[in-house]
Amino acid sequence: MSRRRKIYEGKAKTLYEGPEPGTLVQHFKDDATAGNGEKHEIIDGKGVLNNRISEYIFQNLNDLGIPTHFIRRLNMREQLIKEVEIIPIEIIVRNIAAGSLAKRLGLEVGTKLPRSIIEFCYKDDELGDPLVAEEHITAFGWANPAELDDIMSLAVRVNDYLSGLFMGVGLQLVDFKIECGRLFEGDIMRIILADEISPDSCRLWDVKTKNKFDKDLFREGKGGLIEAYHEVAQRLGILSETENALSTGPRLVK
Ligand code: TMP
């Protein structure tokens, strides 16, 4: 690993040069951060679980014709991805009021929204990823109107898929964040899904108990994060029968 060229290091993932032109290796770390990096801990096994959960979701999206950067998983912590030009916007889709939306608009946490809402944040750590409008995105050229249409249509399709997937295993998809990138293939440019989808980037509540199965456990200092992520993986059927029977921690097969 030491000889590989590091392309980018984020809070929870590192990108390395890939084996072929146009590819990268995405490495999932165990680092958990919140409050724009103010709170930071290493949580053993988080990267392994997120690699597997994100693989499962992105592979299913690829199979459904929703384009993503995911090519294949390489090992416990790494996946091969297509290199894209990241659009500097976080796209947040919300179904139920929680987090910053509940705070900003004074909504009771848990209120079902009249319809799904898409929000955008400008990716800039120094500014704390501020909420921006479509107008800012197009005026500052972060994405053009046609790209923004593609991004919103991707976000809606991902929301439909994820809501159904999680509802099927007794979890409510409260909200989630995605990132998109430009994939250049010859003369053609396509907007595809990039980054990851995992309990780090979603809010997931148990349908019956409303217990949390996502990074809010860490943000709120509640503990039990690895057990919760492990259960998400188990419910999705990502872990083997043997692993389920053992259920002693986040050890994974393969
Ligand atoms: P928020 O309510 O804090 O704005 O978060 C909305 C959703 O986006 C939630 O599922 C967590 C996710 N998210 C990230 O994945 N990364 C981030 O940097 C932020 C602010 C939110």
PDB file of C-alpha atoms and ligand atoms in Angstrom:
ATOM      1  CA  MET A   1       0.000   0.000   0.000  1.00  0.00           C
ATOM      2  CA  SER A   2       2.902   2.334   0.826  1.00  0.00           C
ATOM      3  CA  ARG A   3       4.059   2.495  -2.801  1.00  0.00           C
ATOM      4  CA  ARG A   4       0.699   3.551  -4.163  1.00  0.00           C
ATOM      5  CA  ARG A   5       0.214   7.159  -5.046  1.00  0.00           C
ATOM      6  CA  LYS A   6      -2.256   8.820  -2.738  1.00  0.00           C
ATOM      7  CA  ILE A   7      -4.660  11.006  -4.698  1.00  0.00           C
ATOM      8  CA  TYR A   8      -6.778  12.377  -1.864  1.00  0.00           C
ATOM      9  CA  GLU A   9      -7.274  11.789   1.844  1.00  0.00           C
ATOM     10  CA  GLY A  10     -10.644  12.616   3.368  1.00  0.00           C
ATOM     11  CA  LYS A  11     -11.934  12.149   6.904  1.00  0.00           C
ATOM     12  CA  ALA A  12     -13.197   8.585   6.460  1.00  0.00           C
ATOM     13  CA  LYS A  13     -11.686   7.470   3.155  1.00  0.00           C
ATOM     14  CA  THR A  14      -8.478   7.669   1.148  1.00  0.00           C
ATOM     15  CA  LEU A  15      -8.223   7.502  -2.636  1.00  0.00           C
ATOM     16  CA  TYR A  16      -5.212   5.905  -4.306  1.00  0.00           C
ATOM     17  CA  GLU A  17      -4.192   5.671  -7.923  1.00  0.00           C
ATOM     18  CA  GLY A  18      -5.876   2.650  -9.506  1.00  0.00           C
ATOM     19  CA  PRO A  19      -4.340  -0.238 -11.462  1.00  0.00           C
ATOM     20  CA  GLU A  20      -5.554   1.097 -14.823  1.00  0.00           C
ATOM     21  CA  PRO A  21      -6.009   4.612 -16.198  1.00  0.00           C
ATOM     22  CA  GLY A  22      -9.395   6.010 -15.261  1.00  0.00           C
ATOM     23  CA  THR A  23      -9.628   3.948 -12.058  1.00  0.00           C
ATOM     24  CA  LEU A  24      -8.943   4.659  -8.395  1.00  0.00           C
ATOM     25  CA  VAL A  25      -8.843   2.567  -5.241  1.00  0.00           C
ATOM     26  CA  GLN A  26     -11.190   3.797  -2.505  1.00  0.00           C
ATOM     27  CA  HIS A  27      -9.961   2.804   0.973  1.00  0.00           C
ATOM     28  CA  PHE A  28     -12.384   2.921   3.922  1.00  0.00           C
ATOM     29  CA  LYS A  29     -10.761   4.022   7.194  1.00  0.00           C
ATOM     30  CA  ASP A  30     -12.003   3.450  10.747  1.00  0.00           C
ATOM     31  CA  ASP A  31     -12.065   7.180  11.489  1.00  0.00           C
ATOM     32  CA  ALA A  32     -15.346   8.656  12.658  1.00  0.00           C
ATOM     33  CA  THR A  33     -15.708  12.420  12.646  1.00  0.00           C
ATOM     34  CA  ALA A  34     -18.522  14.811  13.418  1.00  0.00           C
ATOM     35  CA  GLY A  35     -19.004  18.550  13.690  1.00  0.00           C
ATOM     36  CA  ASN A  36     -16.725  19.167  10.696  1.00  0.00           C
ATOM     37  CA  GLY A  37     -13.886  17.161  12.277  1.00  0.00           C
ATOM     38  CA  GLU A  38     -14.160  18.619  15.809  1.00  0.00           C
ATOM     39  CA  LYS A  39     -15.041  15.208  17.219  1.00  0.00           C
ATOM     40  CA  HIS A  40     -12.775  12.393  16.038  1.00  0.00           C
ATOM     41  CA  GLU A  41     -12.422   8.761  17.075  1.00  0.00           C
ATOM     42  CA  ILE A  42     -11.149   5.536  15.588  1.00  0.00           C
ATOM     43  CA  ILE A  43     -13.864   2.897  15.650  1.00  0.00           C
ATOM     44  CA  ASP A  44     -12.419  -0.551  14.969  1.00  0.00           C
ATOM     45  CA  GLY A  45     -14.112  -2.252  12.045  1.00  0.00           C
ATOM     46  CA  LYS A  46     -16.203   0.683  10.804  1.00  0.00           C
ATOM     47  CA  GLY A  47     -14.285   0.893   7.514  1.00  0.00           C
ATOM     48  CA  VAL A  48     -14.732  -2.819   6.867  1.00  0.00           C
ATOM     49  CA  LEU A  49     -18.498  -2.631   7.424  1.00  0.00           C
ATOM     50  CA  ASN A  50     -18.949   0.542   5.346  1.00  0.00           C
ATOM     51  CA  ASN A  51     -16.940  -0.979   2.498  1.00  0.00           C
ATOM     52  CA  ARG A  52     -19.303  -3.973   2.457  1.00  0.00           C
ATOM     53  CA  ILE A  53     -22.536  -2.021   2.897  1.00  0.00           C
ATOM     54  CA  SER A  54     -21.588   0.536   0.251  1.00  0.00           C
ATOM     55  CA  GLU A  55     -20.510  -2.252  -2.122  1.00  0.00           C
ATOM     56  CA  TYR A  56     -23.888  -3.948  -1.702  1.00  0.00           C
ATOM     57  CA  ILE A  57     -25.852  -0.747  -2.379  1.00  0.00           C
ATOM     58  CA  PHE A  58     -23.735   0.504  -5.296  1.00  0.00           C
ATOM     59  CA  GLN A  59     -23.705  -2.921  -6.987  1.00  0.00           C
ATOM     60  CA  ASN A  60     -27.506  -3.062  -6.744  1.00  0.00           C
ATOM     61  CA  LEU A  61     -27.784   0.477  -8.130  1.00  0.00           C
ATOM     62  CA  ASN A  62     -25.476  -0.464 -11.044  1.00  0.00           C
ATOM     63  CA  ASP A  63     -27.655  -3.531 -11.703  1.00  0.00           C
ATOM     64  CA  LEU A  64     -30.757  -1.315 -11.745  1.00  0.00           C
ATOM     65  CA  GLY A  65     -29.173   0.973 -14.346  1.00  0.00           C
ATOM     66  CA  ILE A  66     -28.470   3.791 -11.901  1.00  0.00           C
ATOM     67  CA  PRO A  67     -24.882   4.667 -12.816  1.00  0.00           C
ATOM     68  CA  THR A  68     -22.252   4.672 -10.040  1.00  0.00           C
ATOM     69  CA  HIS A  69     -18.463   4.808  -9.830  1.00  0.00           C
ATOM     70  CA  PHE A  70     -18.313   1.329  -8.241  1.00  0.00           C
ATOM     71  CA  ILE A  71     -16.502  -1.388 -10.218  1.00  0.00           C
ATOM     72  CA  ARG A  72     -15.747  -4.120  -7.673  1.00  0.00           C
ATOM     73  CA  ARG A  73     -14.626  -4.702  -4.114  1.00  0.00           C
ATOM     74  CA  LEU A  74     -10.926  -5.521  -3.866  1.00  0.00           C
ATOM     75  CA  ASN A  75     -10.550  -6.558  -0.235  1.00  0.00           C
ATOM     76  CA  MET A  76     -11.928  -5.912   3.263  1.00  0.00           C
ATOM     77  CA  ARG A  77     -11.326  -2.173   3.116  1.00  0.00           C
ATOM     78  CA  GLU A  78     -10.975  -1.281  -0.540  1.00  0.00           C
ATOM     79  CA  GLN A  79     -12.949  -1.052  -3.714  1.00  0.00           C
ATOM     80  CA  LEU A  80     -12.023  -0.300  -7.302  1.00  0.00           C
ATOM     81  CA  ILE A  81     -13.883   2.713  -8.635  1.00  0.00           C
ATOM     82  CA  LYS A  82     -14.089   4.794 -11.793  1.00  0.00           C
ATOM     83  CA  GLU A  83     -12.263   8.095 -11.576  1.00  0.00           C
ATOM     84  CA  VAL A  84     -14.663  11.004 -11.831  1.00  0.00           C
ATOM     85  CA  GLU A  85     -14.490  14.758 -11.515  1.00  0.00           C
ATOM     86  CA  ILE A  86     -16.287  15.319  -8.235  1.00  0.00           C
ATOM     87  CA  ILE A  87     -18.988  17.989  -8.259  1.00  0.00           C
ATOM     88  CA  PRO A  88     -18.352  20.058  -5.107  1.00  0.00           C
ATOM     89  CA  ILE A  89     -21.878  19.662  -3.794  1.00  0.00           C
ATOM     90  CA  GLU A  90     -23.335  17.352  -1.149  1.00  0.00           C
ATOM     91  CA  ILE A  91     -26.836  16.314  -2.145  1.00  0.00           C
ATOM     92  CA  ILE A  92     -29.085  15.603   0.824  1.00  0.00           C
ATOM     93  CA  VAL A  93     -32.437  13.879   0.408  1.00  0.00           C
ATOM     94  CA  ARG A  94     -34.849  14.015   3.331  1.00  0.00           C
ATOM     95  CA  ASN A  95     -38.018  12.020   3.992  1.00  0.00           C
ATOM     96  CA  ILE A  96     -38.466  12.720   7.706  1.00  0.00           C
ATOM     97  CA  ALA A  97     -37.451  15.820   9.693  1.00  0.00           C
ATOM     98  CA  ALA A  98     -34.199  15.318  11.614  1.00  0.00           C
ATOM     99  CA  GLY A  99     -30.737  16.793  12.039  1.00  0.00           C
ATOM    100  CA  SER A 100     -30.013  20.232  10.641  1.00  0.00           C
ATOM    101  CA  LEU A 101     -33.400  20.555   8.902  1.00  0.00           C
ATOM    102  CA  ALA A 102     -35.343  20.009  12.127  1.00  0.00           C
ATOM    103  CA  LYS A 103     -33.101  22.553  13.863  1.00  0.00           C
ATOM    104  CA  ARG A 104     -33.178  25.159  11.083  1.00  0.00           C
ATOM    105  CA  LEU A 105     -36.958  25.144  10.644  1.00  0.00           C
ATOM    106  CA  GLY A 106     -37.968  24.268  14.194  1.00  0.00           C
ATOM    107  CA  LEU A 107     -39.617  21.016  13.118  1.00  0.00           C
ATOM    108  CA  GLU A 108     -40.279  18.205  15.539  1.00  0.00           C
ATOM    109  CA  VAL A 109     -37.764  15.428  14.902  1.00  0.00           C
ATOM    110  CA  GLY A 110     -39.593  12.492  13.327  1.00  0.00           C
ATOM    111  CA  THR A 111     -42.216  14.556  11.469  1.00  0.00           C
ATOM    112  CA  LYS A 112     -42.945  13.025   8.080  1.00  0.00           C
ATOM    113  CA  LEU A 113     -42.206  15.643   5.415  1.00  0.00           C
ATOM    114  CA  PRO A 114     -45.028  16.545   2.989  1.00  0.00           C
ATOM    115  CA  ARG A 115     -42.799  15.163   0.250  1.00  0.00           C
ATOM    116  CA  SER A 116     -39.145  14.229  -0.120  1.00  0.00           C
ATOM    117  CA  ILE A 117     -36.936  17.304  -0.086  1.00  0.00           C
ATOM    118  CA  ILE A 118     -33.584  17.710  -1.818  1.00  0.00           C
ATOM    119  CA  GLU A 119     -31.028  20.110  -0.343  1.00  0.00           C
ATOM    120  CA  PHE A 120     -27.536  21.072  -1.476  1.00  0.00           C
ATOM    121  CA  CYS A 121     -24.438  21.948   0.549  1.00  0.00           C
ATOM    122  CA  TYR A 122     -21.271  23.414  -0.922  1.00  0.00           C
ATOM    123  CA  LYS A 123     -18.353  21.089  -0.100  1.00  0.00           C
ATOM    124  CA  ASP A 124     -15.934  23.325   1.762  1.00  0.00           C
ATOM    125  CA  ASP A 125     -14.612  22.256   5.168  1.00  0.00           C
ATOM    126  CA  GLU A 126     -13.418  25.752   6.079  1.00  0.00           C
ATOM    127  CA  LEU A 127     -16.917  27.107   5.538  1.00  0.00           C
ATOM    128  CA  GLY A 128     -18.521  24.091   7.252  1.00  0.00           C
ATOM    129  CA  ASP A 129     -20.265  22.847   4.068  1.00  0.00           C
ATOM    130  CA  PRO A 130     -22.895  25.621   3.903  1.00  0.00           C
ATOM    131  CA  LEU A 131     -26.405  25.057   2.577  1.00  0.00           C
ATOM    132  CA  VAL A 132     -26.734  26.565  -0.912  1.00  0.00           C
ATOM    133  CA  ALA A 133     -29.525  27.030  -3.447  1.00  0.00           C
ATOM    134  CA  GLU A 134     -29.665  25.817  -7.055  1.00  0.00           C
ATOM    135  CA  GLU A 135     -29.024  29.432  -8.037  1.00  0.00           C
ATOM    136  CA  HIS A 136     -25.635  29.411  -6.281  1.00  0.00           C
ATOM    137  CA  ILE A 137     -24.682  26.131  -7.923  1.00  0.00           C
ATOM    138  CA  THR A 138     -25.391  27.316 -11.450  1.00  0.00           C
ATOM    139  CA  ALA A 139     -24.239  30.931 -10.950  1.00  0.00           C
ATOM    140  CA  PHE A 140     -20.863  29.867  -9.555  1.00  0.00           C
ATOM    141  CA  GLY A 141     -20.555  27.126 -12.175  1.00  0.00           C
ATOM    142  CA  TRP A 142     -20.262  24.205  -9.725  1.00  0.00           C
ATOM    143  CA  ALA A 143     -22.727  22.417 -12.021  1.00  0.00           C
ATOM    144  CA  ASN A 144     -24.730  23.625 -15.023  1.00  0.00           C
ATOM    145  CA  PRO A 145     -28.557  23.441 -15.143  1.00  0.00           C
ATOM    146  CA  ALA A 146     -28.561  20.225 -17.214  1.00  0.00           C
ATOM    147  CA  GLU A 147     -26.133  18.564 -14.802  1.00  0.00           C
ATOM    148  CA  LEU A 148     -28.227  19.698 -11.866  1.00  0.00           C
ATOM    149  CA  ASP A 149     -31.296  18.090 -13.480  1.00  0.00           C
ATOM    150  CA  ASP A 150     -29.362  14.816 -13.835  1.00  0.00           C
ATOM    151  CA  ILE A 151     -28.171  15.059 -10.219  1.00  0.00           C
ATOM    152  CA  MET A 152     -31.718  15.599  -8.921  1.00  0.00           C
ATOM    153  CA  SER A 153     -33.114  12.774 -10.995  1.00  0.00           C
ATOM    154  CA  LEU A 154     -30.345  10.469  -9.690  1.00  0.00           C
ATOM    155  CA  ALA A 155     -31.096  11.574  -6.121  1.00  0.00           C
ATOM    156  CA  VAL A 156     -34.811  10.769  -6.511  1.00  0.00           C
ATOM    157  CA  ARG A 157     -34.092   7.331  -7.990  1.00  0.00           C
ATOM    158  CA  VAL A 158     -31.575   6.536  -5.244  1.00  0.00           C
ATOM    159  CA  ASN A 159     -34.119   7.637  -2.619  1.00  0.00           C
ATOM    160  CA  ASP A 160     -36.790   5.343  -4.108  1.00  0.00           C
ATOM    161  CA  TYR A 161     -34.420   2.384  -4.186  1.00  0.00           C
ATOM    162  CA  LEU A 162     -32.923   2.942  -0.730  1.00  0.00           C
ATOM    163  CA  SER A 163     -36.282   3.622   0.952  1.00  0.00           C
ATOM    164  CA  GLY A 164     -37.621   0.292  -0.335  1.00  0.00           C
ATOM    165  CA  LEU A 165     -34.437  -1.601   0.463  1.00  0.00           C
ATOM    166  CA  PHE A 166     -34.317  -0.418   4.071  1.00  0.00           C
ATOM    167  CA  MET A 167     -38.083  -0.639   4.636  1.00  0.00           C
ATOM    168  CA  GLY A 168     -37.788  -4.304   3.610  1.00  0.00           C
ATOM    169  CA  VAL A 169     -35.468  -4.895   6.576  1.00  0.00           C
ATOM    170  CA  GLY A 170     -37.436  -2.840   9.085  1.00  0.00           C
ATOM    171  CA  LEU A 171     -35.469   0.403   8.788  1.00  0.00           C
ATOM    172  CA  GLN A 172     -36.849   3.827   7.931  1.00  0.00           C
ATOM    173  CA  LEU A 173     -34.670   5.933   5.619  1.00  0.00           C
ATOM    174  CA  VAL A 174     -34.908   9.311   7.335  1.00  0.00           C
ATOM    175  CA  ASP A 175     -32.384  11.120   5.124  1.00  0.00           C
ATOM    176  CA  PHE A 176     -29.090  10.567   3.334  1.00  0.00           C
ATOM    177  CA  LYS A 177     -26.275  12.344   1.577  1.00  0.00           C
ATOM    178  CA  ILE A 178     -24.799  11.518  -1.817  1.00  0.00           C
ATOM    179  CA  GLU A 179     -22.100  12.957  -4.018  1.00  0.00           C
ATOM    180  CA  CYS A 180     -21.951  12.912  -7.804  1.00  0.00           C
ATOM    181  CA  GLY A 181     -19.178  13.189 -10.340  1.00  0.00           C
ATOM    182  CA  ARG A 182     -18.574  13.680 -14.049  1.00  0.00           C
ATOM    183  CA  LEU A 183     -17.456  10.561 -15.871  1.00  0.00           C
ATOM    184  CA  PHE A 184     -15.694  11.259 -19.175  1.00  0.00           C
ATOM    185  CA  GLU A 185     -15.903   8.452 -21.728  1.00  0.00           C
ATOM    186  CA  GLY A 186     -14.480   9.661 -25.048  1.00  0.00           C
ATOM    187  CA  ASP A 187     -16.535  12.657 -26.110  1.00  0.00           C
ATOM    188  CA  ILE A 188     -19.332  11.793 -23.733  1.00  0.00           C
ATOM    189  CA  MET A 189     -19.756  13.071 -20.195  1.00  0.00           C
ATOM    190  CA  ARG A 190     -22.204  11.457 -17.772  1.00  0.00           C
ATOM    191  CA  ILE A 191     -23.179  12.325 -14.231  1.00  0.00           C
ATOM    192  CA  ILE A 192     -22.777   9.286 -11.992  1.00  0.00           C
ATOM    193  CA  LEU A 193     -23.021   8.536  -8.296  1.00  0.00           C
ATOM    194  CA  ALA A 194     -19.695   8.656  -6.427  1.00  0.00           C
ATOM    195  CA  ASP A 195     -18.389   8.483  -2.835  1.00  0.00           C
ATOM    196  CA  GLU A 196     -20.263   5.970  -0.611  1.00  0.00           C
ATOM    197  CA  ILE A 197     -23.673   5.130   0.793  1.00  0.00           C
ATOM    198  CA  SER A 198     -23.424   3.662   4.297  1.00  0.00           C
ATOM    199  CA  PRO A 199     -24.758   4.303   7.803  1.00  0.00           C
ATOM    200  CA  ASP A 200     -22.158   7.118   7.915  1.00  0.00           C
ATOM    201  CA  SER A 201     -24.115   9.003   5.267  1.00  0.00           C
ATOM    202  CA  CYS A 202     -27.725   7.975   6.047  1.00  0.00           C
ATOM    203  CA  ARG A 203     -30.094   8.270   8.973  1.00  0.00           C
ATOM    204  CA  LEU A 204     -31.733   4.898   9.598  1.00  0.00           C
ATOM    205  CA  TRP A 205     -34.328   4.309  12.327  1.00  0.00           C
ATOM    206  CA  ASP A 206     -35.847   0.998  13.299  1.00  0.00           C
ATOM    207  CA  VAL A 207     -39.466   1.063  12.105  1.00  0.00           C
ATOM    208  CA  LYS A 208     -40.871  -0.197  15.408  1.00  0.00           C
ATOM    209  CA  THR A 209     -38.509   0.994  18.140  1.00  0.00           C
ATOM    210  CA  LYS A 210     -37.196   4.141  16.347  1.00  0.00           C
ATOM    211  CA  ASN A 211     -33.730   3.133  17.581  1.00  0.00           C
ATOM    212  CA  LYS A 212     -30.932   4.665  15.520  1.00  0.00           C
ATOM    213  CA  PHE A 213     -28.680   2.587  13.264  1.00  0.00           C
ATOM    214  CA  ASP A 214     -26.426   5.316  11.913  1.00  0.00           C
ATOM    215  CA  LYS A 215     -23.682   7.826  12.675  1.00  0.00           C
ATOM    216  CA  ASP A 216     -25.968   9.863  14.962  1.00  0.00           C
ATOM    217  CA  LEU A 217     -24.955   7.299  17.637  1.00  0.00           C
ATOM    218  CA  PHE A 218     -21.439   8.725  17.377  1.00  0.00           C
ATOM    219  CA  ARG A 219     -22.500  12.358  16.868  1.00  0.00           C
ATOM    220  CA  GLU A 220     -24.585  12.128  20.038  1.00  0.00           C
ATOM    221  CA  GLY A 221     -21.887  10.198  21.961  1.00  0.00           C
ATOM    222  CA  LYS A 222     -24.227   7.265  22.572  1.00  0.00           C
ATOM    223  CA  GLY A 223     -21.884   4.388  21.665  1.00  0.00           C
ATOM    224  CA  GLY A 224     -22.917   1.113  20.065  1.00  0.00           C
ATOM    225  CA  LEU A 225     -22.062   2.304  16.571  1.00  0.00           C
ATOM    226  CA  ILE A 226     -20.239  -0.809  15.408  1.00  0.00           C
ATOM    227  CA  GLU A 227     -23.014  -3.078  16.709  1.00  0.00           C
ATOM    228  CA  ALA A 228     -25.587  -0.944  14.860  1.00  0.00           C
ATOM    229  CA  TYR A 229     -23.656  -0.965  11.556  1.00  0.00           C
ATOM    230  CA  HIS A 230     -23.160  -4.713  11.991  1.00  0.00           C
ATOM    231  CA  GLU A 231     -26.897  -5.166  12.397  1.00  0.00           C
ATOM    232  CA  VAL A 232     -27.584  -3.106   9.248  1.00  0.00           C
ATOM    233  CA  ALA A 233     -25.235  -5.433   7.345  1.00  0.00           C
ATOM    234  CA  GLN A 234     -26.893  -8.493   8.907  1.00  0.00           C
ATOM    235  CA  ARG A 235     -30.399  -7.308   8.093  1.00  0.00           C
ATOM    236  CA  LEU A 236     -29.352  -6.652   4.483  1.00  0.00           C
ATOM    237  CA  GLY A 237     -28.075 -10.234   4.335  1.00  0.00           C
ATOM    238  CA  ILE A 238     -24.514  -9.128   3.640  1.00  0.00           C
ATOM    239  CA  LEU A 239     -23.072 -11.292   6.420  1.00  0.00           C
ATOM    240  CA  SER A 240     -23.108 -15.079   6.204  1.00  0.00           C
ATOM    241  CA  GLU A 241     -25.279 -17.394   8.327  1.00  0.00           C
ATOM    242  CA  THR A 242     -22.224 -18.400  10.351  1.00  0.00           C
ATOM    243  CA  GLU A 243     -21.368 -14.792  10.978  1.00  0.00           C
ATOM    244  CA  ASN A 244     -24.926 -14.078  12.046  1.00  0.00           C
ATOM    245  CA  ALA A 245     -24.885 -17.027  14.430  1.00  0.00           C
ATOM    246  CA  LEU A 246     -21.647 -15.887  16.016  1.00  0.00           C
ATOM    247  CA  SER A 247     -22.769 -12.259  16.203  1.00  0.00           C
ATOM    248  CA  THR A 248     -19.845 -11.346  18.412  1.00  0.00           C
ATOM    249  CA  GLY A 249     -18.748  -8.327  16.475  1.00  0.00           C
ATOM    250  CA  PRO A 250     -18.051  -6.950  13.062  1.00  0.00           C
ATOM    251  CA  ARG A 251     -15.986  -9.852  11.706  1.00  0.00           C
ATOM    252  CA  LEU A 252     -16.816 -10.485   8.110  1.00  0.00           C
ATOM    253  CA  VAL A 253     -16.484 -13.376   5.734  1.00  0.00           C
ATOM    254  CA  LYS A 254     -14.482 -13.365   2.432  1.00  0.00           C
TER     255      LYS A 254
HETATM  256  P1  TMP B   1     -27.860  16.966   8.496  1.00  0.00           P
HETATM  257  O1  TMP B   1     -29.234  16.802   9.040  1.00  0.00           O
HETATM  258  O2  TMP B   1     -26.794  17.048   9.549  1.00  0.00           O
HETATM  259  O3  TMP B   1     -27.782  18.111   7.518  1.00  0.00           O
HETATM  260  O4  TMP B   1     -27.531  15.653   7.674  1.00  0.00           O
HETATM  261  C1  TMP B   1     -28.383  15.172   6.659  1.00  0.00           C
HETATM  262  C2  TMP B   1     -27.907  13.824   6.159  1.00  0.00           C
HETATM  263  O5  TMP B   1     -26.679  13.953   5.479  1.00  0.00           O
HETATM  264  C3  TMP B   1     -27.661  12.806   7.259  1.00  0.00           C
HETATM  265  O6  TMP B   1     -28.098  11.533   6.804  1.00  0.00           O
HETATM  266  C4  TMP B   1     -26.184  12.792   7.457  1.00  0.00           C
HETATM  267  C5  TMP B   1     -25.665  13.154   6.100  1.00  0.00           C
HETATM  268  N1  TMP B   1     -24.452  13.950   6.132  1.00  0.00           N
HETATM  269  C6  TMP B   1     -23.258  13.417   5.688  1.00  0.00           C
HETATM  270  O7  TMP B   1     -23.203  12.270   5.257  1.00  0.00           O
HETATM  271  N2  TMP B   1     -22.149  14.201   5.726  1.00  0.00           N
HETATM  272  C7  TMP B   1     -22.148  15.477   6.172  1.00  0.00           C
HETATM  273  O8  TMP B   1     -21.100  16.151   6.168  1.00  0.00           O
HETATM  274  C8  TMP B   1     -23.409  16.012   6.644  1.00  0.00           C
HETATM  275  C9  TMP B   1     -23.471  17.426   7.177  1.00  0.00           C
HETATM  276  C10 TMP B   1     -24.516  15.221   6.609  1.00  0.00           C
END
